[in-house]
Coordinates of C-alpha atoms in Angstrom, one line a residue:
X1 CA 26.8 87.3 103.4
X2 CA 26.8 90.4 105.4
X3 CA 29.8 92.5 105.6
X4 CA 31.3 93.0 109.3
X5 CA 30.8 96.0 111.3
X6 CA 33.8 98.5 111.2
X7 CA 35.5 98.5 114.4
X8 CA 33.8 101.2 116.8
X9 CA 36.6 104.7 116.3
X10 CA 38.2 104.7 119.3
X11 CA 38.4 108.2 121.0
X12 CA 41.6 109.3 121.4
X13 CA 42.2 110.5 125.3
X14 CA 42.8 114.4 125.8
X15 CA 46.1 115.2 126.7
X16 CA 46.5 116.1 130.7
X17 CA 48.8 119.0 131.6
X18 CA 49.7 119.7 134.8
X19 CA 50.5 123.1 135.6
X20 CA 52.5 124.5 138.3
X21 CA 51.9 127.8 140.3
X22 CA 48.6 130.1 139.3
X23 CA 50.5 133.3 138.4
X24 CA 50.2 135.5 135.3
X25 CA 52.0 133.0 133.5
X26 CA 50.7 129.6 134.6
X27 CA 47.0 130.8 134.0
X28 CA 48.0 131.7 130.8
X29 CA 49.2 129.0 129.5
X30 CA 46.3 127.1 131.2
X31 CA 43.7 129.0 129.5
X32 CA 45.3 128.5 126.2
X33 CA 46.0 125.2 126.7
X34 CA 42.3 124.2 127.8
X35 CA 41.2 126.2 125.2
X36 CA 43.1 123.8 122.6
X37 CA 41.5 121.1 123.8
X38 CA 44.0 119.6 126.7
X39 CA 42.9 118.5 130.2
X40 CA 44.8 121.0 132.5
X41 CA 45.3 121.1 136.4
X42 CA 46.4 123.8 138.3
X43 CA 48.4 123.1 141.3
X44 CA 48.9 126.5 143.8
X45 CA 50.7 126.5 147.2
X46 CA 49.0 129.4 148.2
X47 CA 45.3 130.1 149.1
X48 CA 44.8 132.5 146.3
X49 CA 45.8 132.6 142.3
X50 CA 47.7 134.9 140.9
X51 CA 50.9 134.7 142.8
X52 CA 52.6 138.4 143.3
X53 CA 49.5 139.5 140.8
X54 CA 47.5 139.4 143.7
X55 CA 45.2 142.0 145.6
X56 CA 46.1 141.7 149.5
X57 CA 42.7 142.5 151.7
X58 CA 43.7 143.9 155.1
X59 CA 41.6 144.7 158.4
X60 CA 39.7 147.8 158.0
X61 CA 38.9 147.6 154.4
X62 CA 41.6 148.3 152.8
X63 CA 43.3 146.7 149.8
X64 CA 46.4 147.0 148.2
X65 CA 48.4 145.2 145.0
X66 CA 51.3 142.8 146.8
X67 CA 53.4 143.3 143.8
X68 CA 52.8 144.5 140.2
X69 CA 51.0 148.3 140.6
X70 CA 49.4 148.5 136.9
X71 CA 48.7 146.7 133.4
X72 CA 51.1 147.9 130.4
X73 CA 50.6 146.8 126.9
X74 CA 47.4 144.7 127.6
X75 CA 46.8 143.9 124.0
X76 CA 48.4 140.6 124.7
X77 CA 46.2 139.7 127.5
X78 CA 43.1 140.9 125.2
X79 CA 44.3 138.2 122.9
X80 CA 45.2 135.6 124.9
X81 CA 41.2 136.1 125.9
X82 CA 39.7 136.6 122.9
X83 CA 41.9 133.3 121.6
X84 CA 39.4 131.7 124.6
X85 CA 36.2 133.1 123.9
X86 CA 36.4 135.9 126.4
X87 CA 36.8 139.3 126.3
X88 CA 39.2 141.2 128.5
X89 CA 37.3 144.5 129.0
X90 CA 34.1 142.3 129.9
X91 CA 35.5 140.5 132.9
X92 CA 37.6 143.6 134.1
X93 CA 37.3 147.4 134.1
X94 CA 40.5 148.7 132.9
X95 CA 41.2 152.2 133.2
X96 CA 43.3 153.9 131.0
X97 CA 45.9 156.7 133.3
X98 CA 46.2 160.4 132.4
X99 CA 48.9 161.1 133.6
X100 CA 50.0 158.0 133.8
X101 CA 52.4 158.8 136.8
X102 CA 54.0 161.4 138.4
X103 CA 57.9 162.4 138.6
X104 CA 59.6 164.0 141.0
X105 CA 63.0 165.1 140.4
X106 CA 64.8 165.8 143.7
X107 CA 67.2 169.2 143.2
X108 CA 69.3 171.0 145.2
X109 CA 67.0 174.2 144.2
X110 CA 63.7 172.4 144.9
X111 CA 62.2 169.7 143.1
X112 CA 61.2 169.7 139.6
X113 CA 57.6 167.5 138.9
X114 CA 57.0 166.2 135.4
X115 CA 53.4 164.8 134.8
X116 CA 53.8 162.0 132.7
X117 CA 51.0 161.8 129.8
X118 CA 50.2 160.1 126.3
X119 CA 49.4 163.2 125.0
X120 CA 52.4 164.5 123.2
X121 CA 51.7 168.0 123.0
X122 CA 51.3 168.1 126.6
X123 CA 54.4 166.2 127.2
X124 CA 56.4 168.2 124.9
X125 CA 55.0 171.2 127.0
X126 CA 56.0 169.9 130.1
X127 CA 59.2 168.5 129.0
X128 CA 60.0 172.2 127.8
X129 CA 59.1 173.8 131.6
X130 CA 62.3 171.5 132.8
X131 CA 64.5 171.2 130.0
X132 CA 63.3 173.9 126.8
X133 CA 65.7 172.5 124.5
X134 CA 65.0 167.9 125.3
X135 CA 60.8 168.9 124.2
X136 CA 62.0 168.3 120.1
X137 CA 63.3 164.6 121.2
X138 CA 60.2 163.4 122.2
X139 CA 58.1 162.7 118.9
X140 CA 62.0 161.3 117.4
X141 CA 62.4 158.7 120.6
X142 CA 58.6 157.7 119.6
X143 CA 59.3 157.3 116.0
X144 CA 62.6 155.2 116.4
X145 CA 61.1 153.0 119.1
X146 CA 57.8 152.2 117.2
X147 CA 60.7 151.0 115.0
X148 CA 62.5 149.2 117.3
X149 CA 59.6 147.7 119.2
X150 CA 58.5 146.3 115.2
X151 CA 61.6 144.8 114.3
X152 CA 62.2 143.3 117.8
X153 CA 58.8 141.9 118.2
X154 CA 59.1 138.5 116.0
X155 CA 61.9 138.0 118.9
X156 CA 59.6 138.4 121.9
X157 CA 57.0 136.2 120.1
X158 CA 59.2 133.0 119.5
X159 CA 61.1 130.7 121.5
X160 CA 64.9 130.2 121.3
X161 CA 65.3 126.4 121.2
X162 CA 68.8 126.5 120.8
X163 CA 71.7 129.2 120.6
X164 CA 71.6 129.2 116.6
X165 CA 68.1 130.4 116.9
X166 CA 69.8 134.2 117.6
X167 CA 71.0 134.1 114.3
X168 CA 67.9 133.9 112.9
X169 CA 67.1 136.4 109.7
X170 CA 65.0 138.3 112.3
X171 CA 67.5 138.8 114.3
X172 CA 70.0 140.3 112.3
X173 CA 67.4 142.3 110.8
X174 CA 67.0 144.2 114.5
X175 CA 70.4 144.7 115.1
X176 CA 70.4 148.0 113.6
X177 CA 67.2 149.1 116.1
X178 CA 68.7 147.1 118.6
X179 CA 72.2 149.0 119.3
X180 CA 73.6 145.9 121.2
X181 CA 77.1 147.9 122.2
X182 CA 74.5 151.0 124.2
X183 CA 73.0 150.6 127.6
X184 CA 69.4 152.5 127.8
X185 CA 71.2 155.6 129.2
X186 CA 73.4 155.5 126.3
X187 CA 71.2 154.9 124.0
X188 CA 68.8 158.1 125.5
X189 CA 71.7 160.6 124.8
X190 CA 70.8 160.9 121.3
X191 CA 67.2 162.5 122.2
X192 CA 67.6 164.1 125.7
X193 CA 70.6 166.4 126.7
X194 CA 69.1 166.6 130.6
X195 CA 69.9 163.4 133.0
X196 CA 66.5 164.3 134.8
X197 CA 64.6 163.6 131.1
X198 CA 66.8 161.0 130.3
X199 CA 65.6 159.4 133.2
X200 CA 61.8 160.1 132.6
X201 CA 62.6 157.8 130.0
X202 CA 65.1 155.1 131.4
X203 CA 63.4 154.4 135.2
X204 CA 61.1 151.8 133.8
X205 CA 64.1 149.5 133.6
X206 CA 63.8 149.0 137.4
X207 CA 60.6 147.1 136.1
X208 CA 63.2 144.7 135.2
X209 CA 65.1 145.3 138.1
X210 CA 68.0 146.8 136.7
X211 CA 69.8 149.6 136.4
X212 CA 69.7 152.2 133.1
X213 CA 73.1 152.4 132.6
X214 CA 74.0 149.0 132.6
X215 CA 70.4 147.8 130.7
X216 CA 70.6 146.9 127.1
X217 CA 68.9 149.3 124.9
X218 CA 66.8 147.5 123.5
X219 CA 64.7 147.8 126.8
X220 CA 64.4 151.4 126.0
X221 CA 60.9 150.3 124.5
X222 CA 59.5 149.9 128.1
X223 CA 58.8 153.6 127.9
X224 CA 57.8 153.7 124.9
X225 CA 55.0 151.2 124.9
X226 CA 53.5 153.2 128.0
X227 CA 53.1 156.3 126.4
X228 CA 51.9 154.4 122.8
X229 CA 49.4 151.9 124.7
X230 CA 48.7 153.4 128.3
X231 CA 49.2 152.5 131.6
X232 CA 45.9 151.0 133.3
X233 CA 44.6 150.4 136.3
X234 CA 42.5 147.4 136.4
X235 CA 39.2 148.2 139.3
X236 CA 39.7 146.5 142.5
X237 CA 43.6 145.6 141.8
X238 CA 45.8 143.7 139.7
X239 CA 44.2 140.9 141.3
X240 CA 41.0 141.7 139.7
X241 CA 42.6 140.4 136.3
X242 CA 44.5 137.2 137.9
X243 CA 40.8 136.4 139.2
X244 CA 39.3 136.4 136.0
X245 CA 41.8 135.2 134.0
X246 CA 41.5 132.1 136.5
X247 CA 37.4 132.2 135.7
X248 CA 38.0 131.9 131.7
X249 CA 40.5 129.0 132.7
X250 CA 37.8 127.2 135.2
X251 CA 34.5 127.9 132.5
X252 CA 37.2 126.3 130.0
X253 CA 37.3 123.2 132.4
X254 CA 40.9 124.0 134.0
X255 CA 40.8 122.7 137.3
X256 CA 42.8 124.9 139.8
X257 CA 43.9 123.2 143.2
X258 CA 44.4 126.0 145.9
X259 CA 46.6 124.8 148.8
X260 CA 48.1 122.6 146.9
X261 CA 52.1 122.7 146.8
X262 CA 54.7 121.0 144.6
X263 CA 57.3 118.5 146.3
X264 CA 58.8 117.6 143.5
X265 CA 58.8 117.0 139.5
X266 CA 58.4 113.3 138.5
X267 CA 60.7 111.7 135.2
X268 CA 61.4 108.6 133.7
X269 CA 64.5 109.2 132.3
X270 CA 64.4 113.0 131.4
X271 CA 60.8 112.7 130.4
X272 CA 58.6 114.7 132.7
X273 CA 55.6 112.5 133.8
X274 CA 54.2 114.6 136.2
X275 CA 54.5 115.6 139.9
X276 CA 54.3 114.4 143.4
X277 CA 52.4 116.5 145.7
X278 CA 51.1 116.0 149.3
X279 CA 52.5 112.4 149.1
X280 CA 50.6 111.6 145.8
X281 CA 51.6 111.3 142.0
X282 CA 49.8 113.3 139.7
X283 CA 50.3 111.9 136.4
X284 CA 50.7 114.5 133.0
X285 CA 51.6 113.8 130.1
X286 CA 53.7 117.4 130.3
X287 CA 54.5 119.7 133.0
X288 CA 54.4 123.5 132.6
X289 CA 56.6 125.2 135.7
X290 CA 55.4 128.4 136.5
X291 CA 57.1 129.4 139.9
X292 CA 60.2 131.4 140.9
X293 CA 62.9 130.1 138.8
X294 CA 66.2 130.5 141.3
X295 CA 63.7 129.1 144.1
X296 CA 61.9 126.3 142.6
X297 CA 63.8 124.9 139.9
X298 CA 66.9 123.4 142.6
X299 CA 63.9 121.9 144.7
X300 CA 61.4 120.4 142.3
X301 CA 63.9 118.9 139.7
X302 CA 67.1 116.8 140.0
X303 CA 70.5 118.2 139.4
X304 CA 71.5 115.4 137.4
X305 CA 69.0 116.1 134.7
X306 CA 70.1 120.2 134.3
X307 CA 73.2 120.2 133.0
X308 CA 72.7 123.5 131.5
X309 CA 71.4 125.2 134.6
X310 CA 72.7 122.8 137.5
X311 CA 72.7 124.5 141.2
X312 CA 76.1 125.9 140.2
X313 CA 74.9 128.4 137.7
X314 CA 71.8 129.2 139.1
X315 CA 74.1 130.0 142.0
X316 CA 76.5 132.0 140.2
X317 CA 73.8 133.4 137.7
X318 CA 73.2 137.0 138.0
X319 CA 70.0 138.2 139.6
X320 CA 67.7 141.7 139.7
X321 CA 67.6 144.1 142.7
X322 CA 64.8 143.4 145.7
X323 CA 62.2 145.8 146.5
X324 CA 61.9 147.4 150.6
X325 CA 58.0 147.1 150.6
X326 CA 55.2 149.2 152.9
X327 CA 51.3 148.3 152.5
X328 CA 50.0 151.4 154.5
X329 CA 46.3 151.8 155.9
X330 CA 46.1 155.4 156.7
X331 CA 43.2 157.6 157.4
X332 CA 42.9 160.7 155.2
X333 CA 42.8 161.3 151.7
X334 CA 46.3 163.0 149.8
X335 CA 45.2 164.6 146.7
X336 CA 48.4 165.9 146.0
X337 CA 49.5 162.6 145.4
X338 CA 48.9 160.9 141.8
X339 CA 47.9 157.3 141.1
X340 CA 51.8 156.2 140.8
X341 CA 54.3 158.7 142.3
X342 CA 58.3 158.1 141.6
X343 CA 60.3 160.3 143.9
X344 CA 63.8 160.5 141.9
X345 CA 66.7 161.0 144.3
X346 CA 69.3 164.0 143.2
X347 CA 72.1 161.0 144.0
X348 CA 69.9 158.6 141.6
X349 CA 73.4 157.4 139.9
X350 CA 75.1 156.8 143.3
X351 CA 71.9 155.0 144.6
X352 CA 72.2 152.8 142.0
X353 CA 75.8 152.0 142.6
X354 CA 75.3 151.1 146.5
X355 CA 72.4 149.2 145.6
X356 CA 74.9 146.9 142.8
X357 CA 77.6 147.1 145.8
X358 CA 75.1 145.4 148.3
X359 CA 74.7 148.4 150.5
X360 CA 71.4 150.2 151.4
X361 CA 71.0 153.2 150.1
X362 CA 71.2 156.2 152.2
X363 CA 68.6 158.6 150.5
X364 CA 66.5 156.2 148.3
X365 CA 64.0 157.1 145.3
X366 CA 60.9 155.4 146.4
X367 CA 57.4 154.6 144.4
X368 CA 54.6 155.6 145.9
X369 CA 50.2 154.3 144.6
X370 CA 47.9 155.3 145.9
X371 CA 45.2 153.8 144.0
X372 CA 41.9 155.7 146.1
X373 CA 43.0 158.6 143.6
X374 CA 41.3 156.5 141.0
X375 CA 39.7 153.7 142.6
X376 CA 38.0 154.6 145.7
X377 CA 37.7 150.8 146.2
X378 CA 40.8 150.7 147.1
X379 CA 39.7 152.0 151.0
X380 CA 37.2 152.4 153.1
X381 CA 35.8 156.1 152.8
X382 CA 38.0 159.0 154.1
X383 CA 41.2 156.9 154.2
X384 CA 44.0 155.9 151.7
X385 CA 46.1 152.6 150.5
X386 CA 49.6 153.7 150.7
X387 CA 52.0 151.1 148.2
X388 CA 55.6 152.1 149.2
X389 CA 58.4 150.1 146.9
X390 CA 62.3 151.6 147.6
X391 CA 65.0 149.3 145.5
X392 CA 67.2 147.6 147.5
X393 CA 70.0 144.4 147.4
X394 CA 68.6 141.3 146.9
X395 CA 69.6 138.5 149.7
X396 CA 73.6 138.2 148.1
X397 CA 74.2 141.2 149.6
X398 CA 73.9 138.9 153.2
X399 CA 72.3 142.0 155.2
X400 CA 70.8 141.3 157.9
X401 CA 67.1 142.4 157.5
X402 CA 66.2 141.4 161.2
X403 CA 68.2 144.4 162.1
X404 CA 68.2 146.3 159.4
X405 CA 64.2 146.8 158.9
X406 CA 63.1 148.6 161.8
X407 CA 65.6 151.9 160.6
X408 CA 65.4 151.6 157.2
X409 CA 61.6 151.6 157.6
X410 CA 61.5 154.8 159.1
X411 CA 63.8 156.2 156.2
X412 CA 61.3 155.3 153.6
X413 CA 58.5 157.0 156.0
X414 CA 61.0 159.9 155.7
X415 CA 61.1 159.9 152.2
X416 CA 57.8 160.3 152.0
X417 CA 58.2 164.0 153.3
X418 CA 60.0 165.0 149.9
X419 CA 56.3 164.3 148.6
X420 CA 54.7 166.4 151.2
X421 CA 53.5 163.4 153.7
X422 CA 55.0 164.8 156.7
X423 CA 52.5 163.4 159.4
X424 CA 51.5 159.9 157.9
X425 CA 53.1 157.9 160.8
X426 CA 50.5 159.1 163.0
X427 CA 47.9 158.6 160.7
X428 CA 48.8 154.8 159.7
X429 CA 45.8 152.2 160.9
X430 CA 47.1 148.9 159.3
X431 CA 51.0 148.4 158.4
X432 CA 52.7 145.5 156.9
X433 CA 56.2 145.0 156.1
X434 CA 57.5 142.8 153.3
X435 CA 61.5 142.6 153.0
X436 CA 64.1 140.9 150.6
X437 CA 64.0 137.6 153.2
X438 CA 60.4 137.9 153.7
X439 CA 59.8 137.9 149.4
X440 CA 61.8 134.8 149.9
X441 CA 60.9 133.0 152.5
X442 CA 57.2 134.0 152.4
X443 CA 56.4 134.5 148.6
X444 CA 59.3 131.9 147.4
X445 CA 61.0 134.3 145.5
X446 CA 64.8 133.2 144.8
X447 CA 67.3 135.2 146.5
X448 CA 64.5 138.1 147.2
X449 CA 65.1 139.3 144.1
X450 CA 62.1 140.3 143.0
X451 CA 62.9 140.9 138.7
X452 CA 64.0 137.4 138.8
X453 CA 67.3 137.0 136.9
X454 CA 68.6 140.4 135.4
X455 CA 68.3 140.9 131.6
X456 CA 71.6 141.5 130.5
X457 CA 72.7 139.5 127.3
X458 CA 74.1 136.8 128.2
X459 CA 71.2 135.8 130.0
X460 CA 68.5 136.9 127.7
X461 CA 67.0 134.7 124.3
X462 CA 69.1 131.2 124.4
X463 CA 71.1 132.3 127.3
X464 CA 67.7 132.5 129.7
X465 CA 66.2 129.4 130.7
X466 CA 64.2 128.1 127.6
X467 CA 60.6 127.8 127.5
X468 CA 61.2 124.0 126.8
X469 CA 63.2 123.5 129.2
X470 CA 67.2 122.8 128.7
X471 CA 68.2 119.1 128.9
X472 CA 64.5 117.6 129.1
X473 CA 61.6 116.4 127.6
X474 CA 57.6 117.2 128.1
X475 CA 58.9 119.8 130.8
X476 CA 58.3 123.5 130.2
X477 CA 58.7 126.9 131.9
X478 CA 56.7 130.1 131.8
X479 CA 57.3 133.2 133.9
X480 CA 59.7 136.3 134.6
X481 CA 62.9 133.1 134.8
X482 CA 62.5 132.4 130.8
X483 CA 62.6 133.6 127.9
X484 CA 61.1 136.2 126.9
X485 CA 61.6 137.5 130.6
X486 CA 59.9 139.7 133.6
X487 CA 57.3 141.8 133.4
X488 CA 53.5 141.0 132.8
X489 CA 52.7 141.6 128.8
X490 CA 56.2 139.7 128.5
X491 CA 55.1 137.2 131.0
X492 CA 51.8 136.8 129.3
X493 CA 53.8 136.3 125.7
X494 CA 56.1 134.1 127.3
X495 CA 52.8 131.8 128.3
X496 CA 51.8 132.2 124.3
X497 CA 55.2 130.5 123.2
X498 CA 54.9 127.8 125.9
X499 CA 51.2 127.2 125.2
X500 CA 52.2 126.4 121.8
X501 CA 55.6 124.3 122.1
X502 CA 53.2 122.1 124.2
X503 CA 50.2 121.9 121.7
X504 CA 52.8 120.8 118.9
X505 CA 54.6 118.2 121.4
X506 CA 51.0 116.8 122.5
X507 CA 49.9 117.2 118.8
X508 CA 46.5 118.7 119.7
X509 CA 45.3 122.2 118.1
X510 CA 47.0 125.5 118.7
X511 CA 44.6 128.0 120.2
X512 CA 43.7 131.0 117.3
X513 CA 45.2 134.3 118.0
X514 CA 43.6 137.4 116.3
X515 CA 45.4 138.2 113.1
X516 CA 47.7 140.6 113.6
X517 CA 47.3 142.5 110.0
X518 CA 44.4 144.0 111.8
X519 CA 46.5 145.8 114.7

């Protein structure tokens, strides 16, 4: 008698993910999460991917980033790329800046200009033209913070589930590199003696949108991780790397639906199930959020099912600055201009404080790229992309940008005389304008503020939203709004601890990261 046949193996269905927004963060997570073997889609309001991370093309050939300017720390993004077969430096030429940005120190005697490098003896040197005796802190601020950065990493790496997760045996293991009680001013005091080299070495915490006397410390390694790992400019813009990252996602079998927005997040119970868009119900079996968090978060999911950020907190949650924007066409070339430029006002402290108070500030520091000083790309031949950023309120502040925008544009054309632009008005062929209301109501940014919600410490680890998000289930975040927070190498980490909590809920492979006893 013949035995029976086993029963044919039944295939077991790939998990479908449905991912939300095509920025940085959502097309990290999708790469990794295609990579691991999931079915992902990609749902994007907008006509483009890479949300902010974009590269704006404007009448006349010119081209301009819309928000972040350059890559810092990319060896995250290399392995998020390598972990999907790809390799970062094939798909995009990234260019390594020396100097990495220009600082000018406005002074009641004339300005003083400090050309920021990665080579140490030369920053020593030009440290010691300013202020002789702040050159010996340099190497010691570099030594600590390699320190710092190493003891804080395992934090920035892994999520915080629950608020016993910050007493973790990492955790108190970085408290002594962390100085918890000092704000990065604070903390600076110990290398540099001069405010203006303090602040060569506190500014980048506007990247978060704060302020450097009221940011933790611990962000201190901001400027350290430019001058260890570079500052690059990626050819053709940021949006150069947004575009390929969405190519590795797309060869990987993501599918990525432009036009496409969100109305709302489906549940049964607090189960995520998907989402409803255009009128019909796209089914997944989780839902990875990557959008504004202040903007989308009250529109897409109930208030009954957030009890730990209900429209109350969000409300009263405290948020970053906004950024005054100009994307400038103008004919002409400025060589005395460097790739980045940071005018620092002499009143730097008291712009700070009107800014906190909700009140423009009267003689702003402003940001200027101009990329063509690298890239010639950038514009057509003979003329220059002009990226103007000045910190201002976000929307809280309730000023009135209808009437506001007209003067306090010319004032940032102003400042641009302290950097030796003194006829660029006349030589401006393409303009556009984006203000706090127009980052919210044209770019869906919460509130306008543009660094999401601040990093202070009761919003930071447990305290920020959680990659898993609070009070539900097969629902996840990724972007500046969650843990680990704003900024792109944190963003892109932030997509690495989402990526995973999602492979272990869905129980299908973790993508492979290059071991790190090689770095």
């Amino acid at each position: 008698m013949n035995a029976p046949l086993p029963a044919p193996a039944l295939r077991r269905q790939r998990p479908h993910v449905v991912v939300v927004g095509a920025g940085p963060g959502g097309l990290a997570a999708a790469m990794q999460l295609a990579a691991g073997g999931a079915r992902v889609t990609v749902l994007e309001k907008d006509a483009v991917v890479g949300g902010r991370t974009r590269t704006l093309e404007a009448p006349g050939g010119y081209r301009f980033d819309l928000g972040p300017t350059f890559f810092l720390y990319p060896r995250i993004l290399q392995e998020i790329f390598t972990s999907c077969g790809a390799d970062l430096e094939e798909e995009v030429e990234m260019i390594r800046l020396d100097p990495q940005y220009r600082l000018v120190f406005e002074g009641d005697g004339g300005n003083a200009v400090l050309d920021a490098t990665p080579d140490m003896d030369r920053m020593e040197a030009a440290i010691r033209a300013i202020s002789p005796g702040d050159a010996a802190g340099v190497r010691r601020f570099m030594r600590d913070n390699r320190e710092k950065l190493a003891a804080f990493r395992p934090a920035l790496e892994r999520p915080f589930l629950a608020a016993r997760a910050m007493m973790g045996a990492d955790m108190l293991r970085s408290l002594r590199h962390l100085r918890p009680h000092k704000m990065v001013d604070g903390d600076l005091r110990r290398y540099f003696r001069d405010p203006r080299i303090r602040l060569a070495f506190s500014f980048q915490t506007k990247y978060l949108g704060m302020s450097p006397f009221r940011c933790p410390s611990m962000f201190t390694i901001l400027s350290f991780l430019e001058y260890e790992f570079g500052v690059f400019h990626p050819r053709g813009g940021c949006g150069a790397v947004s575009e390929a990252m969405a190519r590795v996602a797309e060869r990987l079998g993501v599918e990525i639906r432009l036009n496409s927005p969100v109305d709302r997040v489906s549940f049964s119970g607090r189960c995520a199930t998907g989402v409803e868009a255009a009128g019909r119900h796209v089914e997944g079996d989780a839902v990875v959020l990557n959008a504004d968090f202040a903007h989308a978060v009250p529109r897409l999911i109930p208030d009954a099912l957030r009890r730990d950020w209900n429209d109350r907190k969000i409300e009263r949650a405290r948020y970053s600055c906004s950024t005054f924007m100009l994307y400038l066409g103008v004919e002409g070339r400025f060589p005395e201009l460097a790739h980045h430029t940071i005018l620092l006002s002499r009143e730097y402290q008291r712009n700070i404080a009107q800014i906190e108070a909700g009140v423009l500030p009267d003689e702003p520091s402003t940001y200027v790229q101009n990329p063509v000083a690298t890239d010639a790309s950038m514009a057509p031949p003979g003329h220059s992309s002009l990226y103007v950023l000045v910190p201002v309120p976000n929307l809280r502040s309730g000023l009135d940008w209808e009437s506001e925008a007209p003067c306090f544009r010319q004032a940032a054309l102003d400042r641009l005389k302290a950097l030796g632009l003194h006829d660029i008005e006349s030589r401006i062929r393409h303009e556009r304008m984006v203000t706090p209301q127009a980052w919210r109501d044209d770019y869906a940014v919460g509130y306008g503020a543009t660094f999401n919600l601040s990093h202070d410490l009761l919003q930071m680890l447990s305290f920020r939203p959680r990659n898993r998000f609070n009070d539900t289930e097969r629902l996840y975040l990724v972007g500046g709004g969650t843990h680990p927070g704003s900024g792109l190498p944190v963003i892109y980490e932030g997509a690495r601890i989402t990526a995973k909590l999602v492979q272990q809920d869905l129980q299908i492979p973790v993508t492979a990261e290059p071991s790190l006893a090689a770095q």
